[in-house]
Tab-separated table of C-alpha atoms and ligand atoms in Angstrom:
chain	number	residue	atom	x	y	z
A	237	MET	CA	7.883	-7.764	-11.912
A	238	ALA	CA	7.183	-4.279	-13.281
A	239	THR	CA	8.055	-1.421	-10.919
A	240	CYS	CA	5.122	0.788	-10.050
A	241	ALA	CA	5.119	4.289	-8.568
A	242	VAL	CA	2.150	6.300	-7.331
A	243	ILE	CA	1.743	10.044	-7.597
A	244	VAL	CA	-0.672	11.268	-4.929
A	245	VAL	CA	-1.989	14.724	-5.774
A	246	ALA	CA	-2.504	16.600	-2.515
A	247	ALA	CA	-1.757	20.175	-3.575
A	248	GLY	CA	-5.334	21.446	-3.604
A	249	ARG	CA	-6.601	23.957	-1.099
A	250	GLY	CA	-9.952	22.172	-0.979
A	251	THR	CA	-11.848	25.372	-0.321
A	252	ARG	CA	-15.150	23.688	-1.245
A	253	ALA	CA	-14.920	21.655	1.973
A	254	GLY	CA	-15.000	24.883	3.967
A	255	GLY	CA	-12.704	26.062	6.763
A	256	PRO	CA	-9.021	26.924	6.539
A	257	LEU	CA	-7.794	23.305	6.720
A	258	PRO	CA	-7.481	21.612	3.283
A	259	LYS	CA	-9.733	18.535	3.098
A	260	GLN	CA	-6.863	16.053	2.696
A	261	TYR	CA	-5.697	17.001	6.214
A	262	HIS	CA	-9.070	16.523	7.909
A	263	LEU	CA	-9.311	13.644	10.377
A	264	LEU	CA	-11.116	10.413	9.500
A	265	GLY	CA	-11.321	7.820	12.250
A	266	GLY	CA	-8.172	9.057	14.001
A	267	GLU	CA	-5.949	9.627	10.949
A	268	THR	CA	-5.889	12.313	8.276
A	269	VAL	CA	-7.438	11.674	4.865
A	270	LEU	CA	-3.967	11.923	3.287
A	271	ARG	CA	-2.398	9.477	5.754
A	272	ARG	CA	-5.128	6.932	5.113
A	273	THR	CA	-4.575	7.246	1.343
A	274	LEU	CA	-0.776	6.939	1.695
A	275	ARG	CA	-1.072	3.992	4.079
A	276	LEU	CA	-3.252	2.009	1.670
A	277	PHE	CA	-0.644	2.452	-1.077
A	278	ALA	CA	2.336	1.827	1.250
A	279	GLU	CA	0.796	-1.450	2.408
A	280	HIS	CA	0.337	-2.762	-1.146
A	281	PRO	CA	3.145	-5.176	-2.109
A	282	LYS	CA	3.130	-4.141	-5.805
A	283	ILE	CA	3.629	-0.423	-5.096
A	284	HIS	CA	7.343	0.428	-4.934
A	285	THR	CA	7.463	4.154	-4.361
A	286	ILE	CA	5.060	6.981	-3.514
A	287	GLN	CA	5.511	10.586	-4.669
A	288	VAL	CA	3.227	13.112	-3.042
A	289	VAL	CA	2.629	16.553	-4.579
A	290	ILE	CA	1.738	19.112	-1.909
A	291	HIS	CA	1.009	22.808	-1.515
A	292	PRO	CA	4.186	24.597	-0.344
A	293	ASP	CA	2.368	25.763	2.816
A	294	ASP	CA	1.604	22.181	3.874
A	295	GLU	CA	5.098	20.806	4.566
A	296	ALA	CA	4.507	20.279	8.286
A	297	ARG	CA	1.059	18.778	7.705
A	298	PHE	CA	2.527	16.425	5.101
A	299	ALA	CA	5.351	15.368	7.449
A	300	ALA	CA	2.816	14.412	10.117
A	301	ALA	CA	0.668	12.524	7.584
A	302	ALA	CA	3.587	10.504	6.185
A	303	GLU	CA	5.477	9.882	9.429
A	304	GLY	CA	6.803	6.325	9.689
A	305	LEU	CA	5.224	5.149	6.435
A	306	PRO	CA	7.567	3.205	4.148
A	307	LYS	CA	8.038	3.944	0.408
A	308	VAL	CA	7.091	7.657	0.690
A	309	ARG	CA	9.586	9.994	-1.039
A	310	PRO	CA	10.162	13.623	-0.040
A	311	PRO	CA	7.248	15.716	-1.354
A	312	VAL	CA	7.380	18.112	-4.285
A	313	ALA	CA	5.456	21.352	-4.607
A	314	GLY	CA	2.475	21.413	-6.932
A	315	GLY	CA	1.652	23.974	-9.603
A	316	ARG	CA	-1.228	26.287	-10.383
A	317	GLU	CA	-3.464	23.590	-11.890
A	318	ARG	CA	-3.817	19.852	-11.313
A	319	GLN	CA	-2.058	19.216	-14.627
A	320	ASP	CA	0.997	21.198	-13.414
A	321	SER	CA	1.033	19.254	-10.138
A	322	VAL	CA	1.006	15.848	-11.833
A	323	ARG	CA	3.801	16.993	-14.171
A	324	ALA	CA	5.863	18.000	-11.124
A	325	GLY	CA	5.315	14.529	-9.645
A	326	LEU	CA	6.325	12.848	-12.905
A	327	GLU	CA	9.517	14.938	-13.096
A	328	ALA	CA	10.383	14.048	-9.480
A	329	LEU	CA	10.285	10.362	-10.473
A	330	ALA	CA	12.482	10.879	-13.551
A	331	GLY	CA	15.547	9.552	-11.706
A	332	GLU	CA	13.822	6.256	-10.871
A	333	VAL	CA	12.033	5.668	-14.184
A	334	PRO	CA	9.344	3.308	-12.862
A	335	ASP	CA	7.696	1.049	-15.477
A	336	LEU	CA	4.204	2.060	-14.422
A	337	VAL	CA	2.696	5.012	-12.599
A	338	LEU	CA	-0.670	5.441	-10.904
A	339	VAL	CA	-2.018	8.963	-10.373
A	340	HIS	CA	-4.401	9.323	-7.449
A	341	ASP	CA	-6.285	12.127	-5.721
A	342	ALA	CA	-5.455	12.365	-2.013
A	343	ALA	CA	-9.138	13.023	-1.274
A	344	ARG	CA	-10.169	9.486	-2.297
A	345	PRO	CA	-9.213	7.473	0.802
A	346	PHE	CA	-11.652	4.523	0.496
A	347	PHE	CA	-10.228	2.314	-2.258
A	348	THR	CA	-9.304	-1.337	-1.724
A	349	PRO	CA	-6.096	-3.283	-2.501
A	350	ALA	CA	-8.065	-5.058	-5.250
A	351	LEU	CA	-8.544	-1.718	-7.084
A	352	ILE	CA	-4.768	-1.086	-6.961
A	353	ALA	CA	-4.178	-4.570	-8.375
A	354	ARG	CA	-6.657	-3.950	-11.227
A	355	ALA	CA	-5.049	-0.569	-11.972
A	356	ILE	CA	-1.557	-2.087	-12.220
A	357	GLU	CA	-2.819	-4.913	-14.423
A	358	ALA	CA	-4.634	-2.474	-16.740
A	359	ALA	CA	-1.612	-0.152	-17.040
A	360	ALA	CA	0.637	-3.087	-17.956
A	361	ALA	CA	-1.869	-4.391	-20.513
A	362	HIS	CA	-2.998	-1.115	-22.149
A	363	GLY	CA	-0.484	1.637	-21.325
A	364	ALA	CA	-3.303	3.952	-20.207
A	365	ALA	CA	-6.433	3.024	-18.254
A	366	VAL	CA	-8.946	4.602	-15.879
A	367	PRO	CA	-11.334	3.121	-13.282
A	368	VAL	CA	-14.987	3.740	-14.117
A	369	THR	CA	-18.412	3.131	-12.621
A	370	GLY	CA	-21.812	3.172	-14.285
A	371	VAL	CA	-23.935	6.316	-13.976
A	372	THR	CA	-27.310	5.977	-12.261
A	373	ASP	CA	-28.467	9.592	-12.638
A	374	THR	CA	-29.508	10.825	-16.068
A	375	ILE	CA	-26.927	13.423	-17.163
A	376	LYS	CA	-27.886	16.598	-19.047
A	377	VAL	CA	-25.757	19.021	-20.996
A	378	VAL	CA	-26.911	22.555	-20.123
A	379	ASP	CA	-26.196	25.868	-21.809
A	380	GLY	CA	-25.058	29.111	-20.227
A	381	PHE	CA	-28.625	29.899	-19.125
A	382	GLY	CA	-29.123	26.588	-17.331
A	383	THR	CA	-31.399	25.295	-20.055
A	384	VAL	CA	-31.036	21.676	-21.154
A	385	ALA	CA	-29.170	21.514	-24.432
A	386	SER	CA	-29.010	17.737	-24.857
A	387	THR	CA	-29.298	14.391	-23.069
A	388	PRO	CA	-26.480	11.896	-23.724
A	389	VAL	CA	-27.505	8.220	-23.761
A	390	ARG	CA	-26.904	7.062	-20.211
A	391	SER	CA	-25.666	3.588	-21.138
A	392	THR	CA	-22.652	5.142	-22.876
A	393	LEU	CA	-21.674	7.303	-19.863
A	394	ARG	CA	-19.211	6.380	-17.118
A	395	ALA	CA	-18.045	8.210	-14.029
A	396	VAL	CA	-14.234	8.254	-13.881
A	397	GLN	CA	-12.248	7.816	-10.665
A	398	THR	CA	-8.615	7.548	-9.653
A	399	PRO	CA	-6.113	5.857	-9.456
A	400	GLN	CA	-5.647	6.313	-13.183
A	401	ALA	CA	-2.946	3.992	-14.466
A	402	PHE	CA	-0.272	4.470	-17.115
A	403	ARG	CA	3.059	3.424	-18.488
A	404	TYR	CA	5.343	6.019	-16.888
A	405	ASP	CA	7.249	6.958	-20.055
A	406	MET	CA	4.017	7.445	-22.040
A	407	LEU	CA	2.361	9.668	-19.448
A	408	ARG	CA	5.492	11.758	-18.906
A	409	THR	CA	5.933	12.332	-22.642
A	410	ALA	CA	2.257	13.302	-23.038
A	411	HIS	CA	2.454	15.795	-20.146
A	412	LEU	CA	5.647	17.385	-21.482
A	413	GLU	CA	4.100	17.671	-24.977
A	414	ALA	CA	1.005	19.319	-23.519
A	415	GLU	CA	3.154	21.825	-21.629
A	416	ARG	CA	5.249	22.617	-24.699
A	417	SER	CA	2.064	23.124	-26.733
A	418	GLY	CA	0.607	25.422	-24.089
A	419	VAL	CA	-2.372	23.099	-23.519
A	420	GLY	CA	-3.681	23.522	-19.972
A	421	GLY	CA	-6.800	23.000	-17.936
A	422	LEU	CA	-6.991	19.246	-18.567
A	423	THR	CA	-8.686	17.970	-15.419
A	424	ASP	CA	-7.441	14.396	-15.440
A	425	ASP	CA	-4.511	12.441	-16.812
A	426	ALA	CA	-6.657	10.418	-19.177
A	427	ALA	CA	-7.509	13.752	-20.845
A	428	VAL	CA	-3.782	14.456	-21.293
A	429	MET	CA	-3.333	11.048	-22.931
A	430	GLU	CA	-6.437	11.539	-25.106
A	431	TRP	CA	-5.115	14.943	-26.191
A	432	SER	CA	-1.815	13.374	-27.240
A	433	GLY	CA	-3.628	10.722	-29.285
A	434	HIS	CA	-3.450	7.661	-27.038
A	435	LYS	CA	-6.280	5.214	-26.554
A	436	VAL	CA	-7.379	5.042	-22.908
A	437	ALA	CA	-8.835	1.748	-21.658
A	438	THR	CA	-11.231	1.402	-18.717
A	439	PHE	CA	-11.363	-1.009	-15.789
A	440	GLU	CA	-13.867	-1.558	-13.014
A	441	GLY	CA	-13.893	1.173	-10.355
A	442	GLU	CA	-15.459	0.940	-6.901
A	443	ALA	CA	-18.679	2.466	-5.626
A	444	GLY	CA	-17.007	3.116	-2.269
A	445	ASN	CA	-14.087	4.994	-3.856
A	446	MET	CA	-15.738	8.378	-3.429
A	447	LYS	CA	-14.008	11.726	-3.597
A	448	LEU	CA	-14.369	13.873	-0.495
A	449	THR	CA	-15.367	17.248	-1.876
A	450	SER	CA	-17.736	19.039	0.462
A	451	ALA	CA	-17.898	19.509	4.212
A	452	ASP	CA	-20.896	17.143	4.066
A	453	ASP	CA	-18.788	14.425	2.450
A	454	LEU	CA	-16.208	14.771	5.194
A	455	ALA	CA	-18.759	14.632	7.964
A	456	ARG	CA	-20.490	11.613	6.434
A	457	ALA	CA	-17.174	9.831	5.870
A	458	ALA	CA	-16.090	10.519	9.426
A	459	ARG	CA	-19.393	9.051	10.620
A	460	GLU	CA	-19.692	5.956	8.468
A	461	GLY	CA	-17.632	5.873	5.265
A	462	ALA	CA	-14.355	5.141	6.989
A	463	ALA	CA	-15.622	1.666	8.011
A	464	PRO	CA	-14.100	1.978	11.474
A	465	LEU	CA	-11.748	-0.904	12.185
A	466	THR	CA	-13.188	-1.752	15.564
A	467	ASP	CA	-12.801	-5.546	15.385
A	468	VAL	CA	-9.353	-5.790	17.005
A	469	ARG	CA	-7.741	-9.225	17.162
A	470	THR	CA	-4.437	-10.670	18.306
A	471	GLY	CA	-2.958	-13.926	17.038
A	472	THR	CA	0.162	-15.765	18.161
A	473	GLY	CA	2.686	-17.902	16.326
A	474	PHE	CA	5.526	-20.195	17.337
A	475	ASP	CA	8.179	-21.971	15.272
A	476	VAL	CA	11.426	-23.912	15.670
A	477	HIS	CA	14.099	-24.884	13.182
A	478	ALA	CA	17.183	-27.004	13.918
A	479	PHE	CA	20.689	-25.992	12.950
A	480	GLY	CA	22.294	-27.820	10.020
A	481	PRO	CA	25.213	-27.229	7.744
A	482	GLY	CA	25.540	-23.753	6.260
A	483	ASP	CA	27.141	-20.346	6.535
A	484	HIS	CA	24.147	-18.138	7.397
A	485	VAL	CA	20.692	-18.185	8.939
A	486	MET	CA	17.631	-16.321	7.590
A	487	LEU	CA	15.938	-14.384	10.390
A	488	GLY	CA	13.145	-11.918	9.706
A	489	GLY	CA	14.014	-11.879	6.000
A	490	LEU	CA	17.647	-11.006	6.663
A	491	ALA	CA	20.636	-13.296	5.974
A	492	ILE	CA	22.800	-13.327	9.098
A	493	PRO	CA	26.286	-14.824	8.721
A	494	PHE	CA	26.821	-17.805	11.046
A	495	ASP	CA	28.847	-21.006	11.077
A	496	LYS	CA	25.667	-23.074	10.654
A	497	GLY	CA	22.440	-22.854	8.690
A	498	LEU	CA	18.863	-23.714	9.626
A	499	ASP	CA	17.279	-26.922	8.314
A	500	GLY	CA	13.861	-26.675	6.701
A	501	HIS	CA	11.876	-27.178	3.559
A	502	SER	CA	11.793	-23.459	2.726
A	503	ASP	CA	14.554	-21.021	3.694
A	504	ALA	CA	13.739	-21.965	7.335
A	505	ASP	CA	13.187	-18.351	8.404
A	506	VAL	CA	11.871	-19.168	11.832
A	507	GLY	CA	10.996	-15.510	12.559
A	508	LEU	CA	8.889	-14.946	9.434
A	509	HIS	CA	7.174	-18.316	9.961
A	510	ALA	CA	6.135	-17.343	13.506
A	511	LEU	CA	4.893	-13.939	12.261
A	512	THR	CA	2.945	-15.560	9.400
A	513	ASP	CA	1.229	-17.922	11.846
A	514	ALA	CA	0.450	-15.000	14.166
A	515	VAL	CA	-1.302	-13.093	11.357
A	516	LEU	CA	-3.172	-16.208	10.189
A	517	GLY	CA	-4.128	-16.838	13.816
A	518	ALA	CA	-5.630	-13.362	14.129
A	519	LEU	CA	-7.664	-14.091	10.976
A	520	CYS	CA	-8.702	-17.562	12.242
A	521	ASP	CA	-7.493	-18.826	8.880
A	522	GLY	CA	-5.445	-21.978	9.490
A	523	ASP	CA	-1.673	-22.002	9.714
A	524	ILE	CA	1.358	-21.733	7.456
A	525	GLY	CA	1.499	-25.506	6.965
A	526	ALA	CA	-2.100	-25.585	5.734
A	527	HIS	CA	-1.495	-22.884	3.114
A	528	PHE	CA	2.053	-23.904	2.141
A	529	PRO	CA	2.308	-27.673	2.753
A	530	PRO	CA	5.906	-28.921	3.191
A	531	SER	CA	4.857	-31.879	1.005
A	532	ASP	CA	4.431	-29.467	-1.946
A	533	PRO	CA	7.741	-29.325	-3.876
A	534	GLN	CA	7.060	-25.748	-5.077
A	535	TRP	CA	7.887	-24.412	-1.579
A	536	LYS	CA	11.276	-26.185	-1.443
A	537	GLY	CA	13.905	-23.510	-0.830
A	538	ALA	CA	11.222	-20.789	-1.071
A	539	THR	CA	11.963	-17.443	0.545
A	540	SER	CA	9.636	-16.933	3.479
A	541	ASP	CA	8.769	-13.278	2.798
A	542	GLN	CA	6.078	-14.515	0.381
A	543	PHE	CA	4.364	-16.466	3.184
A	544	LEU	CA	4.071	-13.338	5.326
A	545	VAL	CA	2.939	-11.189	2.356
A	546	PHE	CA	0.277	-13.838	1.604
A	547	ALA	CA	-1.081	-13.580	5.164
A	548	LEU	CA	-1.037	-9.747	5.068
A	549	ASP	CA	-2.840	-9.726	1.718
A	550	LYS	CA	-5.626	-11.678	3.430
A	551	VAL	CA	-5.897	-8.969	6.116
A	552	ARG	CA	-6.026	-6.206	3.498
A	553	ALA	CA	-8.470	-8.105	1.290
A	554	ARG	CA	-10.859	-7.972	4.242
A	555	GLY	CA	-10.414	-4.207	4.521
A	556	GLY	CA	-8.228	-4.531	7.620
A	557	SER	CA	-4.843	-3.248	8.671
A	558	VAL	CA	-1.984	-4.412	10.863
A	559	ALA	CA	-1.728	-2.539	14.145
A	560	HIS	CA	1.342	-4.284	15.546
A	561	LEU	CA	3.796	-7.135	14.978
A	562	ASP	CA	5.975	-8.412	17.825
A	563	LEU	CA	8.651	-11.065	17.271
A	564	THR	CA	10.873	-12.742	19.864
A	565	LEU	CA	13.849	-14.785	18.647
A	566	ILE	CA	15.169	-17.363	21.112
A	567	CYS	CA	18.721	-18.669	20.767
A	568	GLU	CA	22.210	-18.599	22.321
A	569	ALA	CA	23.817	-17.797	18.960
A	570	PRO	CA	24.060	-16.012	16.641
A	571	LYS	CA	23.797	-12.795	18.646
A	572	ILE	CA	20.623	-11.032	17.492
A	573	GLY	CA	21.170	-7.633	19.145
A	574	PRO	CA	23.479	-6.163	16.482
A	575	HIS	CA	20.963	-7.130	13.731
A	576	ARG	CA	17.768	-6.198	15.513
A	577	ASP	CA	17.155	-2.845	13.822
A	578	ALA	CA	18.054	-4.244	10.403
A	579	ILE	CA	15.546	-7.088	10.931
A	580	ARG	CA	12.836	-4.585	11.935
A	581	THR	CA	13.548	-2.515	8.826
A	582	ARG	CA	13.470	-5.611	6.619
A	583	ILE	CA	10.107	-6.721	8.074
A	584	SER	CA	8.752	-3.210	7.427
A	585	GLU	CA	9.943	-3.439	3.795
A	586	ILE	CA	8.377	-6.877	3.318
A	587	THR	CA	5.051	-6.020	4.922
A	588	GLY	CA	4.581	-2.310	4.222
A	589	VAL	CA	3.782	-1.928	7.930
A	590	ALA	CA	5.290	1.208	9.507
A	591	LEU	CA	8.482	0.671	11.496
A	592	GLY	CA	6.844	2.071	14.611
A	593	ARG	CA	4.422	-0.879	14.573
A	594	ILE	CA	7.105	-3.588	14.406
A	595	SER	CA	8.997	-4.938	17.397
A	596	VAL	CA	11.863	-7.448	17.368
A	597	LYS	CA	13.276	-8.832	20.597
A	598	ALA	CA	15.807	-11.511	21.429
A	599	THR	CA	16.438	-13.741	24.402
A	600	THR	CA	18.309	-16.875	25.410
A	601	THR	CA	17.019	-19.731	27.576
A	602	GLU	CA	19.959	-19.534	29.991
A	603	ARG	CA	21.590	-22.542	28.303
A	604	LEU	CA	18.571	-24.720	29.163
A	605	GLY	CA	16.745	-26.896	26.660
A	606	PHE	CA	17.372	-27.310	22.942
A	607	THR	CA	18.050	-23.648	22.267
A	608	GLY	CA	20.353	-23.587	25.314
A	609	ARG	CA	22.269	-26.535	23.878
A	610	ARG	CA	22.599	-24.565	20.603
A	611	GLU	CA	20.637	-27.139	18.626
A	612	GLY	CA	18.414	-24.611	16.846
A	613	ILE	CA	16.434	-21.377	17.009
A	614	ALA	CA	12.887	-20.844	18.285
A	615	ALA	CA	10.662	-17.857	17.567
A	616	MET	CA	7.407	-16.612	19.010
A	617	ALA	CA	5.306	-13.807	17.614
A	618	SER	CA	2.098	-11.916	18.076
A	619	ALA	CA	0.163	-9.958	15.474
A	620	THR	CA	-2.561	-7.455	16.288
A	621	ILE	CA	-4.841	-6.641	13.394
A	622	ARG	CA	-7.891	-4.404	12.979
A	623	LEU	CA	-10.833	-5.467	10.823
A	624	PRO	CA	-14.091	-3.692	9.949
A	625	GLU	CA	-16.796	-4.678	12.420
A	626	GLU	CA	-19.178	-5.999	9.756
A	627	ASP	CA	-16.476	-8.448	8.750
A	628	ALA	CA	-16.801	-10.415	12.011
A	629	LEU	CA	-18.189	-13.866	11.274
B	161	MG	MG1	8.941	-23.156	10.094
């Protein structure tokens, strides 16, 4: 799979929104605009790393916005113009050399996971692509006196959004060429690619993916645009796998050395199975066996992280987010305590859910029952998710 980085441009002062606080640090439904934007990218399984470009005065604000979110690299300082800021972000990623890069404005916090998926697909297919929507207003070109100079044919016009999507090496080269040639003032990355002679493809944008520009936008978004996630649900999951021959057990996506293995059709990761069922339970969307039947040979030996990612994708496809995951592993052996933090970290990596929202606990059954007799491992889990209210069926 191609690696994909995101550059989030958050260096603007946003003076048009009024007040001393830049717009990307205004609150929307309990979190800042920037945090919401970062969270949506961090939660997407195909995004590997996130580079934020900030104003040097905003280090503390950035730290609060990014706290606990996975995949977010240390910020870099932006330049005088947007073009300089994106170039700084591209240079910060030069050590990683991602295959693809998305460039996104921090002040667009209302995109969906489906838009990210389309952006990645378009970048892989075309090398350079931008999300567009049709224009409903008639657009006029006016002269310096405010008099109409011409009227472009509306059917040929498109409004351009972000994330704009590129092959990393192509965009970096184009930006460096533009800098060397002293070409500035290009207001988006497509314009940099156009200037350097590349064809830029388009893909379908989203009407809801609006840019917060004015104080009015912020107020309206705070009121309604944020689609408050007030439909809070908790699901539970339970799973058991018996010990069999082997030299390790998979628990929460982590291989733990042991003198036995766990029997099962997949990798028998009892913890991830319980979590997957908990998320599906919160969605009222069947169970792991219904979506991944053991009778289907394609799941033989499968790693269980994909089951949990599948369930989380369903939450995100409905515009929701995961508030909390809680997993209890029940066994006499192996000892879970020494691995507990590593399991939490692994679950955070798999799911994109912040570490502070993931709990892993362990207990024994005081040598009673099948786990007490060391015949296998049981796991129980709960998942609390938040969905938009209008999504309730
Ligand atoms: Mg199972």
